[in-house]
Short mmCIF file of C-alpha atoms in Angstrom, two decimals:
data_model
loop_
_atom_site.label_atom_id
_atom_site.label_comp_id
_atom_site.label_asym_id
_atom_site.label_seq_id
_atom_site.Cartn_x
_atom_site.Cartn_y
_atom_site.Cartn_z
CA UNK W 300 -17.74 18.09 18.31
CA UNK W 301 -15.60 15.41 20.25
CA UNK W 302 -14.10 13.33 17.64
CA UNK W 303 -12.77 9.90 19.70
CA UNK W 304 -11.23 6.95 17.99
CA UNK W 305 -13.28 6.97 14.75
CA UNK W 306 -12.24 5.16 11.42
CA UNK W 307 -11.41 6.89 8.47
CA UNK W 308 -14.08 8.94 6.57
CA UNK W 309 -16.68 8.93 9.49
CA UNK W 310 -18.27 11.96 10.25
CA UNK W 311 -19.25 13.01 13.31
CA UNK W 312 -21.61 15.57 12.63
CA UNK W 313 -23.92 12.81 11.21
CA UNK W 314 -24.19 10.60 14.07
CA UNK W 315 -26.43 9.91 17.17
CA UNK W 316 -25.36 7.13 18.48
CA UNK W 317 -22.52 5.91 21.16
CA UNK W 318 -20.69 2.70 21.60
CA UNK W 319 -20.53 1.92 25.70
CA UNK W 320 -17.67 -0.63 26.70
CA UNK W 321 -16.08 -2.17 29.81
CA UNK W 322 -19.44 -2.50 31.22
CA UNK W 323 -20.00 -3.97 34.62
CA UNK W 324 -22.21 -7.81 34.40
CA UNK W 325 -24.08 -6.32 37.66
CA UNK W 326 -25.64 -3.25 34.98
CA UNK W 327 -28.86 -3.97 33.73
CA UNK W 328 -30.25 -2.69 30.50
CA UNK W 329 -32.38 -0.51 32.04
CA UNK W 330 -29.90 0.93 34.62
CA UNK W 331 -27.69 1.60 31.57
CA UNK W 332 -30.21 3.87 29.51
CA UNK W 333 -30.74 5.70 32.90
CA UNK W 334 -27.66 6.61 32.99
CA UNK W 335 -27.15 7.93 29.89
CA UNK W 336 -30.33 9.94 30.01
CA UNK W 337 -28.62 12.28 31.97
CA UNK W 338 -27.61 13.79 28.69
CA UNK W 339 -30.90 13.60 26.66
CA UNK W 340 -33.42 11.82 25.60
CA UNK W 341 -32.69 8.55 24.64
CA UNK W 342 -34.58 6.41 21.60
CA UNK W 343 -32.67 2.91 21.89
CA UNK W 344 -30.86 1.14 24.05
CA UNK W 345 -29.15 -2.37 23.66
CA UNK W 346 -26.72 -4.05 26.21
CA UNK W 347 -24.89 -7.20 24.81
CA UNK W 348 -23.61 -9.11 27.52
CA UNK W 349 -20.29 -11.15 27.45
CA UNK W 350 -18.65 -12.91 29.86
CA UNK W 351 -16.15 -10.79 31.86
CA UNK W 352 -18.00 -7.58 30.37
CA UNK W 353 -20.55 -6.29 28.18
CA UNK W 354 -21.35 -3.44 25.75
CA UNK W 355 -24.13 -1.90 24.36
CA UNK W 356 -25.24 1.08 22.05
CA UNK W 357 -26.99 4.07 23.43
CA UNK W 358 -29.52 5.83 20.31
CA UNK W 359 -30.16 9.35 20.58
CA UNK W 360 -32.25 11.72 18.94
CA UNK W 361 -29.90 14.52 18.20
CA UNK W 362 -25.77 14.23 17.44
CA UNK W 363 -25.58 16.85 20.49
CA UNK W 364 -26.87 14.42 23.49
CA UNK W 365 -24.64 11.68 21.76
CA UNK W 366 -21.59 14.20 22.12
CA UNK W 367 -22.35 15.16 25.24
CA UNK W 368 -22.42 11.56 26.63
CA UNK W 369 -18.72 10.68 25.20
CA UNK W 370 -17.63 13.84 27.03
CA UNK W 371 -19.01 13.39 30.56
CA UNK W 372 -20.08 9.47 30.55
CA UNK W 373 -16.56 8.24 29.43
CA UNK W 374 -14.41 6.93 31.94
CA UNK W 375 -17.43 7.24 34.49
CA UNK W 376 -17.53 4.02 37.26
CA UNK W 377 -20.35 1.66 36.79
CA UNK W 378 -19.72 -0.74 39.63
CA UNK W 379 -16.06 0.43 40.30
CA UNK W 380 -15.61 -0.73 36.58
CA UNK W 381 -14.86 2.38 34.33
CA UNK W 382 -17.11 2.24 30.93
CA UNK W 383 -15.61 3.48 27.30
CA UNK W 384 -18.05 5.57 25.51
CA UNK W 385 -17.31 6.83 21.62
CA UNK W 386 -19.06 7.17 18.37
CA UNK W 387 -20.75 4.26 17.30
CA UNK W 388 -19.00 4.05 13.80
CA UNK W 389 -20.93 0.65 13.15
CA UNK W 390 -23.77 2.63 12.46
CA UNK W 391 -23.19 3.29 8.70
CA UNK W 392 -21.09 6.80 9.44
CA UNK W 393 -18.10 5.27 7.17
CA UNK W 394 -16.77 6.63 3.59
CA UNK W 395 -19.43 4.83 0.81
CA UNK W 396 -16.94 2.07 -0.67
CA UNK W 397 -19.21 0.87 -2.91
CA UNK W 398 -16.87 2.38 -5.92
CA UNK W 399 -14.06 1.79 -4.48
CA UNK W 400 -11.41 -1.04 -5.24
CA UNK W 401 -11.41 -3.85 -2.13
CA UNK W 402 -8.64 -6.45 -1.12
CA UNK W 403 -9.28 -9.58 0.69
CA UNK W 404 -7.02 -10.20 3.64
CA UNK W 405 -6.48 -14.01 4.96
CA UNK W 406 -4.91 -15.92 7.52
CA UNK W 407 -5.41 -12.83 10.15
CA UNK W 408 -4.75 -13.68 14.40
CA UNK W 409 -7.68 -13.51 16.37
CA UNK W 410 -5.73 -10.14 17.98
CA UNK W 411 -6.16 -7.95 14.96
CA UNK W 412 -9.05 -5.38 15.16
CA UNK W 413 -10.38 -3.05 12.80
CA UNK W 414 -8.01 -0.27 13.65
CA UNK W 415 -4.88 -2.40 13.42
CA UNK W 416 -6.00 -4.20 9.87
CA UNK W 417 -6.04 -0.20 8.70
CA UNK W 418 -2.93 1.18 10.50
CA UNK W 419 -0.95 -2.04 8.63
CA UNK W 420 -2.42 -0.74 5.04
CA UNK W 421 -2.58 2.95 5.87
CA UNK W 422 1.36 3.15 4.33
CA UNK W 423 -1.18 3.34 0.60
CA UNK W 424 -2.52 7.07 0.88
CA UNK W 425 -5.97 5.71 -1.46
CA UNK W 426 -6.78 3.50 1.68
CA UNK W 427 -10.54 4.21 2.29
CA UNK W 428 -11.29 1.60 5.06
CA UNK W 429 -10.97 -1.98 6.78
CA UNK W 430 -12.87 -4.45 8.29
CA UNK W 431 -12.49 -8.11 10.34
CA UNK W 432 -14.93 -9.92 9.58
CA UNK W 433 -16.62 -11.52 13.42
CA UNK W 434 -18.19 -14.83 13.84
CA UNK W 435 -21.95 -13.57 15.36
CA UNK W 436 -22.47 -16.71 17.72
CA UNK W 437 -18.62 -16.46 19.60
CA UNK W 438 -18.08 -13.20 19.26
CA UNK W 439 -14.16 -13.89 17.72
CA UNK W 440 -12.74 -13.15 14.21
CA UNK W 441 -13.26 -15.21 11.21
CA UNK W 442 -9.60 -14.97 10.50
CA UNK W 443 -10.23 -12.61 7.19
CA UNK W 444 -11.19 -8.75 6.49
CA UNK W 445 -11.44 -6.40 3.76
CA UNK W 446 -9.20 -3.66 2.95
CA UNK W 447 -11.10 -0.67 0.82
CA UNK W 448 -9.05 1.69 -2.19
CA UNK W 449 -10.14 4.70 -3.51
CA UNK W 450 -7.25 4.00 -6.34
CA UNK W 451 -6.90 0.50 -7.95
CA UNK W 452 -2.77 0.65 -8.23
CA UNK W 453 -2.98 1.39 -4.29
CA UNK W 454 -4.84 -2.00 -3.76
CA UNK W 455 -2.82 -4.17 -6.25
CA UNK W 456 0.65 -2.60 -4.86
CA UNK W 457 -1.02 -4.05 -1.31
CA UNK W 458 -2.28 -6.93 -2.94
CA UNK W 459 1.60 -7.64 -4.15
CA UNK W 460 3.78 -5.70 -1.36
CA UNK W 461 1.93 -7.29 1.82
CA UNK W 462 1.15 -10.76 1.25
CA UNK W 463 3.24 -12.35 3.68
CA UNK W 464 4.32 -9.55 5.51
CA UNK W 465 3.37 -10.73 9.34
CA UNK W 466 0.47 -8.73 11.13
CA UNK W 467 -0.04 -9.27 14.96
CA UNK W 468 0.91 -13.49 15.25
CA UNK W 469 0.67 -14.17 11.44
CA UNK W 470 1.73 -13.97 8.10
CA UNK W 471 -1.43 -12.55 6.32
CA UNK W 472 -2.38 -13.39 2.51
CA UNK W 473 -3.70 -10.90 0.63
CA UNK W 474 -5.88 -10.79 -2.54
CA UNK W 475 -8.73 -9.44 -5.10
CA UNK W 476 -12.13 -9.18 -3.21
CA UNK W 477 -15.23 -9.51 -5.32
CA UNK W 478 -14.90 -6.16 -6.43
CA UNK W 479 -11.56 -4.32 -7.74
CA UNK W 480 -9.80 -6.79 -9.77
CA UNK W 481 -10.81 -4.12 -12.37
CA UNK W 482 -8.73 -4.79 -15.90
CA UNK W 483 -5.95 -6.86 -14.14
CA UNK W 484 -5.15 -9.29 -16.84
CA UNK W 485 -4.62 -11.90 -14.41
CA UNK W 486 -7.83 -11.85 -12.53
CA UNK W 487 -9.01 -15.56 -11.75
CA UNK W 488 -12.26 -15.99 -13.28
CA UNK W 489 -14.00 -15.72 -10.00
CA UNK W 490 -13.42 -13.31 -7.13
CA UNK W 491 -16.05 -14.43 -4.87
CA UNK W 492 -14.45 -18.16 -5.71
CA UNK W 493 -11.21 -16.31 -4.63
CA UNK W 494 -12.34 -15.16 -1.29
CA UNK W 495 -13.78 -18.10 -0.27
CA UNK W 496 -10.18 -20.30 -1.29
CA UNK W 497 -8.27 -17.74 0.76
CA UNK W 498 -10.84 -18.09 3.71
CA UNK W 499 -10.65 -21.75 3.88
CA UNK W 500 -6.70 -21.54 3.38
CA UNK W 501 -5.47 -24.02 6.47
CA UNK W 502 -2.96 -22.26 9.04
CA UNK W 503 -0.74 -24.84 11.16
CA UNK W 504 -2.48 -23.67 14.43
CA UNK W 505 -5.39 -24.30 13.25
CA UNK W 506 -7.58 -26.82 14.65
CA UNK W 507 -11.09 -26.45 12.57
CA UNK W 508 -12.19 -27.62 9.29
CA UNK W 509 -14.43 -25.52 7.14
CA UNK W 510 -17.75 -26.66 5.53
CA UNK W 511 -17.86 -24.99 1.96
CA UNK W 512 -21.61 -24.89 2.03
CA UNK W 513 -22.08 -22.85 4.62
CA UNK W 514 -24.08 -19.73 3.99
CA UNK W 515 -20.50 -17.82 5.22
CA UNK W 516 -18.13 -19.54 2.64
CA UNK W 517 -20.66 -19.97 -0.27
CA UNK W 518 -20.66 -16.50 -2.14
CA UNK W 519 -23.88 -17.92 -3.81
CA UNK W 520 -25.67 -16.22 -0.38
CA UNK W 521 -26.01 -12.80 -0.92
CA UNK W 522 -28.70 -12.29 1.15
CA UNK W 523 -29.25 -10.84 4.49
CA UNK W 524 -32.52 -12.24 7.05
CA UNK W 525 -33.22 -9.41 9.37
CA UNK W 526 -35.23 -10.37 12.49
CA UNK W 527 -36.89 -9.01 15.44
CA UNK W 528 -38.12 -5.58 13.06
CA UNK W 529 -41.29 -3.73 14.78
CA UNK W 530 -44.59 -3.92 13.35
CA UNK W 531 -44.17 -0.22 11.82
CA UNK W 532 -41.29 -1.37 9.64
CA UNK W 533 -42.23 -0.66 6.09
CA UNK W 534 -40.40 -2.22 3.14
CA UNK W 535 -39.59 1.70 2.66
CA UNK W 536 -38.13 1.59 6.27
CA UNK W 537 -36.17 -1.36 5.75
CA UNK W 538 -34.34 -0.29 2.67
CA UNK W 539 -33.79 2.90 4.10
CA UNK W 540 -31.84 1.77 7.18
CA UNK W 541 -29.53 -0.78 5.27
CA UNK W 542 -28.91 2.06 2.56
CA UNK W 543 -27.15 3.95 5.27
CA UNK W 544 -24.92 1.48 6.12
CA UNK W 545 -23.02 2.01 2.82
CA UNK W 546 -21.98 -1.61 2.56
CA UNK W 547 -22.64 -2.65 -0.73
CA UNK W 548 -25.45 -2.26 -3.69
CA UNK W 549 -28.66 -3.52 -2.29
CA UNK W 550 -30.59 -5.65 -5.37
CA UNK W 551 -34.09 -6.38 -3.94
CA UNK W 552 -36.02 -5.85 -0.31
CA UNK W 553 -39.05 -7.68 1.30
CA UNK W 554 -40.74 -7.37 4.27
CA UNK W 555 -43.19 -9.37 6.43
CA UNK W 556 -44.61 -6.94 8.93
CA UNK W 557 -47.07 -9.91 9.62
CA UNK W 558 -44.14 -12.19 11.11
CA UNK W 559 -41.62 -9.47 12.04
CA UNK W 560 -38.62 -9.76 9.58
CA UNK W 561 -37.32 -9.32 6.41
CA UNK W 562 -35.03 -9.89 3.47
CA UNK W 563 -32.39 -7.87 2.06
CA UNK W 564 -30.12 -9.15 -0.72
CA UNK W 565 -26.99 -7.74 -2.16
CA UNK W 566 -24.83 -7.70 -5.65
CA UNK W 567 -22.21 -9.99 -3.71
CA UNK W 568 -21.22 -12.45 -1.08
CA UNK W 569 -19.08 -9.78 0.65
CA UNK W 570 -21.38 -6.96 0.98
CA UNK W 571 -23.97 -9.29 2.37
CA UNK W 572 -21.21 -10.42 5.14
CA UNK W 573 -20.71 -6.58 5.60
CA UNK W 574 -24.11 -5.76 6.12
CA UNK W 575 -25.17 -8.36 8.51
CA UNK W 576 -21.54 -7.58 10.63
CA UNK W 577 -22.56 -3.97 10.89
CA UNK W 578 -26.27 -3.95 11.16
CA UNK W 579 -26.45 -6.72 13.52
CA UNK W 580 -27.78 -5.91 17.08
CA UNK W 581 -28.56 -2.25 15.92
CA UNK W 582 -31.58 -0.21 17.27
CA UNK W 583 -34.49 0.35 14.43
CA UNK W 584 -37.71 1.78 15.16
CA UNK W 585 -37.27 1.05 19.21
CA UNK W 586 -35.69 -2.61 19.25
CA UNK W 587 -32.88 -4.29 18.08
CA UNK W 588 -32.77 -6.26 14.78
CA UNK W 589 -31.05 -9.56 14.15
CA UNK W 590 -28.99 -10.34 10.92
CA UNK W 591 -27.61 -13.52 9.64
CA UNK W 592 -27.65 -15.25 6.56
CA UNK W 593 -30.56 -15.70 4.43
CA UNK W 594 -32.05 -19.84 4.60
CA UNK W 595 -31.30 -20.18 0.65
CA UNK W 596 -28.32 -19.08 -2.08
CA UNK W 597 -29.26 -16.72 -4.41
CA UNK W 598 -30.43 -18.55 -7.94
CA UNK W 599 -27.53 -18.62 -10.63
CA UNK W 600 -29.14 -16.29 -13.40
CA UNK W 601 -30.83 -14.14 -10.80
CA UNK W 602 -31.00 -10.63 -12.37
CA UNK W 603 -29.19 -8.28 -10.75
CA UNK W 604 -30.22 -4.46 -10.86
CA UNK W 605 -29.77 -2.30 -8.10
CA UNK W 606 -32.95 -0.28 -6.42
CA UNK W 607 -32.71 2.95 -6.65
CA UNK W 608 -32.19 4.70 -3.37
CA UNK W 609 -34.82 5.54 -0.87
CA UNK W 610 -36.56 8.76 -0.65
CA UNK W 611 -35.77 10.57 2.75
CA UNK W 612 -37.26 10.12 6.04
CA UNK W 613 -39.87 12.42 6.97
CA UNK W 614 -39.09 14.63 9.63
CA UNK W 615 -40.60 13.03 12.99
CA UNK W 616 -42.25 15.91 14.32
CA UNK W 617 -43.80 18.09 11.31
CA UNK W 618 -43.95 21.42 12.01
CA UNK W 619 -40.82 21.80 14.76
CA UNK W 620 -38.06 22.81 13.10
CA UNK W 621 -34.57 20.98 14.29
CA UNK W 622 -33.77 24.20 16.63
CA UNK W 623 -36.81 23.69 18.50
CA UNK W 624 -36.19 19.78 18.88
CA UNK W 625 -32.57 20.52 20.11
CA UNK W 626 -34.09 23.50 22.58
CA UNK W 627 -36.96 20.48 23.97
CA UNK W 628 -33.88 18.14 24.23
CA UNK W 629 -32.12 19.83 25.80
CA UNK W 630 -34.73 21.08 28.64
CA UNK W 631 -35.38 17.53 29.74
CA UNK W 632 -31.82 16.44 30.07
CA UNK W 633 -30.97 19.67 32.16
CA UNK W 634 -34.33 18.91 34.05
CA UNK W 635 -33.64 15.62 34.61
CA UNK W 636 -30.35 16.20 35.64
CA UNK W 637 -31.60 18.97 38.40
CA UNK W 638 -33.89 16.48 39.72
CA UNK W 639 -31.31 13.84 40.41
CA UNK W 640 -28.94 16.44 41.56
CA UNK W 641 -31.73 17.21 44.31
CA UNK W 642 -32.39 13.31 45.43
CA UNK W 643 -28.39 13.34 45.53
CA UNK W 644 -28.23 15.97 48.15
CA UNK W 645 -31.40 14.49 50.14
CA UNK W 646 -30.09 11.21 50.08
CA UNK W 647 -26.06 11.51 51.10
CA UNK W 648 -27.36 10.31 55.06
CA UNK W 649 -29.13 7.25 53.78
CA UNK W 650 -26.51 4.14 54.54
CA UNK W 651 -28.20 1.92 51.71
CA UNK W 652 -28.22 4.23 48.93
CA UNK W 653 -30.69 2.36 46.00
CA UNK W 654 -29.09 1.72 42.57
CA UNK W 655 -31.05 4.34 40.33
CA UNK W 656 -29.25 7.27 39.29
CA UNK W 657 -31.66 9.60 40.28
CA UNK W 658 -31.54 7.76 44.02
CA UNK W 659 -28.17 8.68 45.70
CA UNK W 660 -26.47 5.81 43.44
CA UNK W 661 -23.41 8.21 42.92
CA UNK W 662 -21.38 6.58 45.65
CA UNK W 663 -21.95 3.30 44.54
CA UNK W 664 -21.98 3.87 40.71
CA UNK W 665 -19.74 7.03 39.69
CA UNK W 666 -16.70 8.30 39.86
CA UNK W 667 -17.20 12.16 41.28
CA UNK W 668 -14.07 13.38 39.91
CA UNK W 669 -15.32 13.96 36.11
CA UNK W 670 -16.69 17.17 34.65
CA UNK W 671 -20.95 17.36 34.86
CA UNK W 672 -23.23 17.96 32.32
CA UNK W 673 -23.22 21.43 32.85
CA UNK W 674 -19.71 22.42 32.32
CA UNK W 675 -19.90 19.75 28.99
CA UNK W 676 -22.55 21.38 27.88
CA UNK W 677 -20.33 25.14 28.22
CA UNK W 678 -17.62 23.31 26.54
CA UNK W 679 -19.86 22.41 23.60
CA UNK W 680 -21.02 25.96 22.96
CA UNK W 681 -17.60 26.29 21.32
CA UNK W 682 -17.55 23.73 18.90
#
């Protein structure tokens, strides 16, 4: 299988989903799952539109279709604008760092991505994973992330060797997250009081104050509102979907199928942060859920025990074994894909060609000079 620009500990083999990027303002939502149903049968699609240009996430129902959309969809012309498909790696495909022993990283440019916060603490061989933590209503960094260690001396060394060492347009600050601190003898008496100092830490160019109440600076919140969730959604289905994100230890669920949303809450600030950064705008059940903070801070004294986690899924089609899924799957993309070859040929005189895919929209859509699904699918054969 392809693997593209994935973070460390993500695993291909797992996941169905694609990340689509560079996409044209003039693509609809619809237009977009069109296209990518050339490769198979699609169960979600979202298109998050920005300014100069959007993204979106393309859910499919096997890992193959997913694969086989990175390989002939990437680099394709929507509009003369070429589009980025990978993995999705948002989806919850990342290492579990639950264990693991995480650093708080401050004072970070707005330039510095997940990939480059990683690359700058890579040097430790223990390092498991990073994050920047995005503000949901601008779309830009917060200014802080979180840097995961399988080994504890790994993340003090970092903690100790990289505070003040510059990254991208600043000199970052680095420190215990909630979780890690482990035996250090000089571990302030609270971490999540830690993070939230370090966030709030002024910068000369800096031209905002920060309100220390705020659900994103108070580690009292530890819990996650999820919106938008489809009528089906059980409190079974909900804890189920956050438990594959692998953010953090989830404490308690609840569900409103009456009203359409839910609660999740965490064992910390940070994990809470992580889950609603990663599960935000994600496809469940058909539609695409909205997470922010919870209205209210967790009570001081509430108990904290983590659930247990959830039983399995149950396979979606009893009685069809995955080989016979994959065999359907495939049928309709190659039928699909016939039957727009077909209008394509019938429809090369027409001087208005329409927009759909399936309508003679190659000319004013793709780029001709990439492999088809076809050959892709040959090529896959082999891995």
């Amino acid at each position: 299988m392809p693997s593209g620009n994935v973070p460390p500990g993500f695993d291909t083999s797992t996941c169905r989903s694609v990340y689509v990027g560079n996409i044209h303002n003039n693509v609809s939502e619809a237009l977009l799952q069109e296209v990518f149903q050339s490769t198979g049968v699609v169960e979600g699609c979202k298109l998050i539109r920005k300014e100069k240009s959007s993204y979106g996430f393309i859910d499919y129902f096997d890992r193959r279709s997913a694969a086989l959309a990175i390989m002939t969809l990437n680099g394709r012309h929507l509009f003369g604008q070429p589009i980025k498909v990978n993995w999705a790696y948002a989806s919850g495909q990342r290492e579990d760092t639950s264990g693991h022993f995480n650093v708080f990283v401050g004072d970070l440019s707005p330039e510095v991505t997940d990939a480059a916060l990683f690359a700058c603490f890579s040097t430790y061989t223990s390092c498991s994973d990073a994050r920047v933590m995005w503000d949901q209503k601008t779309g830009r960094s917060r200014g802080f992330g979180f840097v995961s260690f399988r080994n504890q001396q790994d993340a003090q060394n970092a903690i100790n060797e990289q505070t003040g060492k510059w990254l991208g347009s600043r000199q970052i600050r680095c420190n215990w997250a909630t979780k890690g601190a482990g035996s250090n003898d000089d571990k302030q008496s609270s971490d999540s009081k830690s993070v939230v100092e370090l966030t709030n830490g002024s910068t000369e160019d800096s031209q905002e104050t920060t309100n220390d109440d705020a659900p994103e600076n108070n580690p009292q919140y530890t819990t996650v509102y999820v919106g938008n969730l489809a009528p089906e959604v059980s409190q079974t289905d909900l804890h189920r979907f956050f438990h594959a994100l692998n953010v953090g230890v989830i404490e308690e669920v609840r569900v409103q199928r009456d009203k359409g949303f839910g609660f999740v809450r965490y064992s910390s600030h940070s994990e809470a942060a992580l889950a609603i950064q990663t599960g935000n705008a994600r496809i469940f059940c058909g539609k695409p859920i909205k997470c922010s903070w919870g209205s209210k801070p967790t009570p001081p004294g509430t108990s904290s025990t983590p659930l247990p986690p959830p039983a399995p899924a149950p396979a979606p089609f009893p009685g069809l074994s995955p080989t016979d899924l994959l065999a359907y799957e495939r049928s309709l993309a190659l039928a699909r894909l016939s039957s727009g070859q077909a209008l394509l040929q019938g429809q090369h005189a027409h001087k208005q060609p329409a927009l759909g895919v399936g309508a003679g929209a190659s000319q004013v859509i793709y780029d001709p000079g990439f492999p088809n699904v076809a050959a892709a699918q040959q090529q896959l054969m082999y891995y």
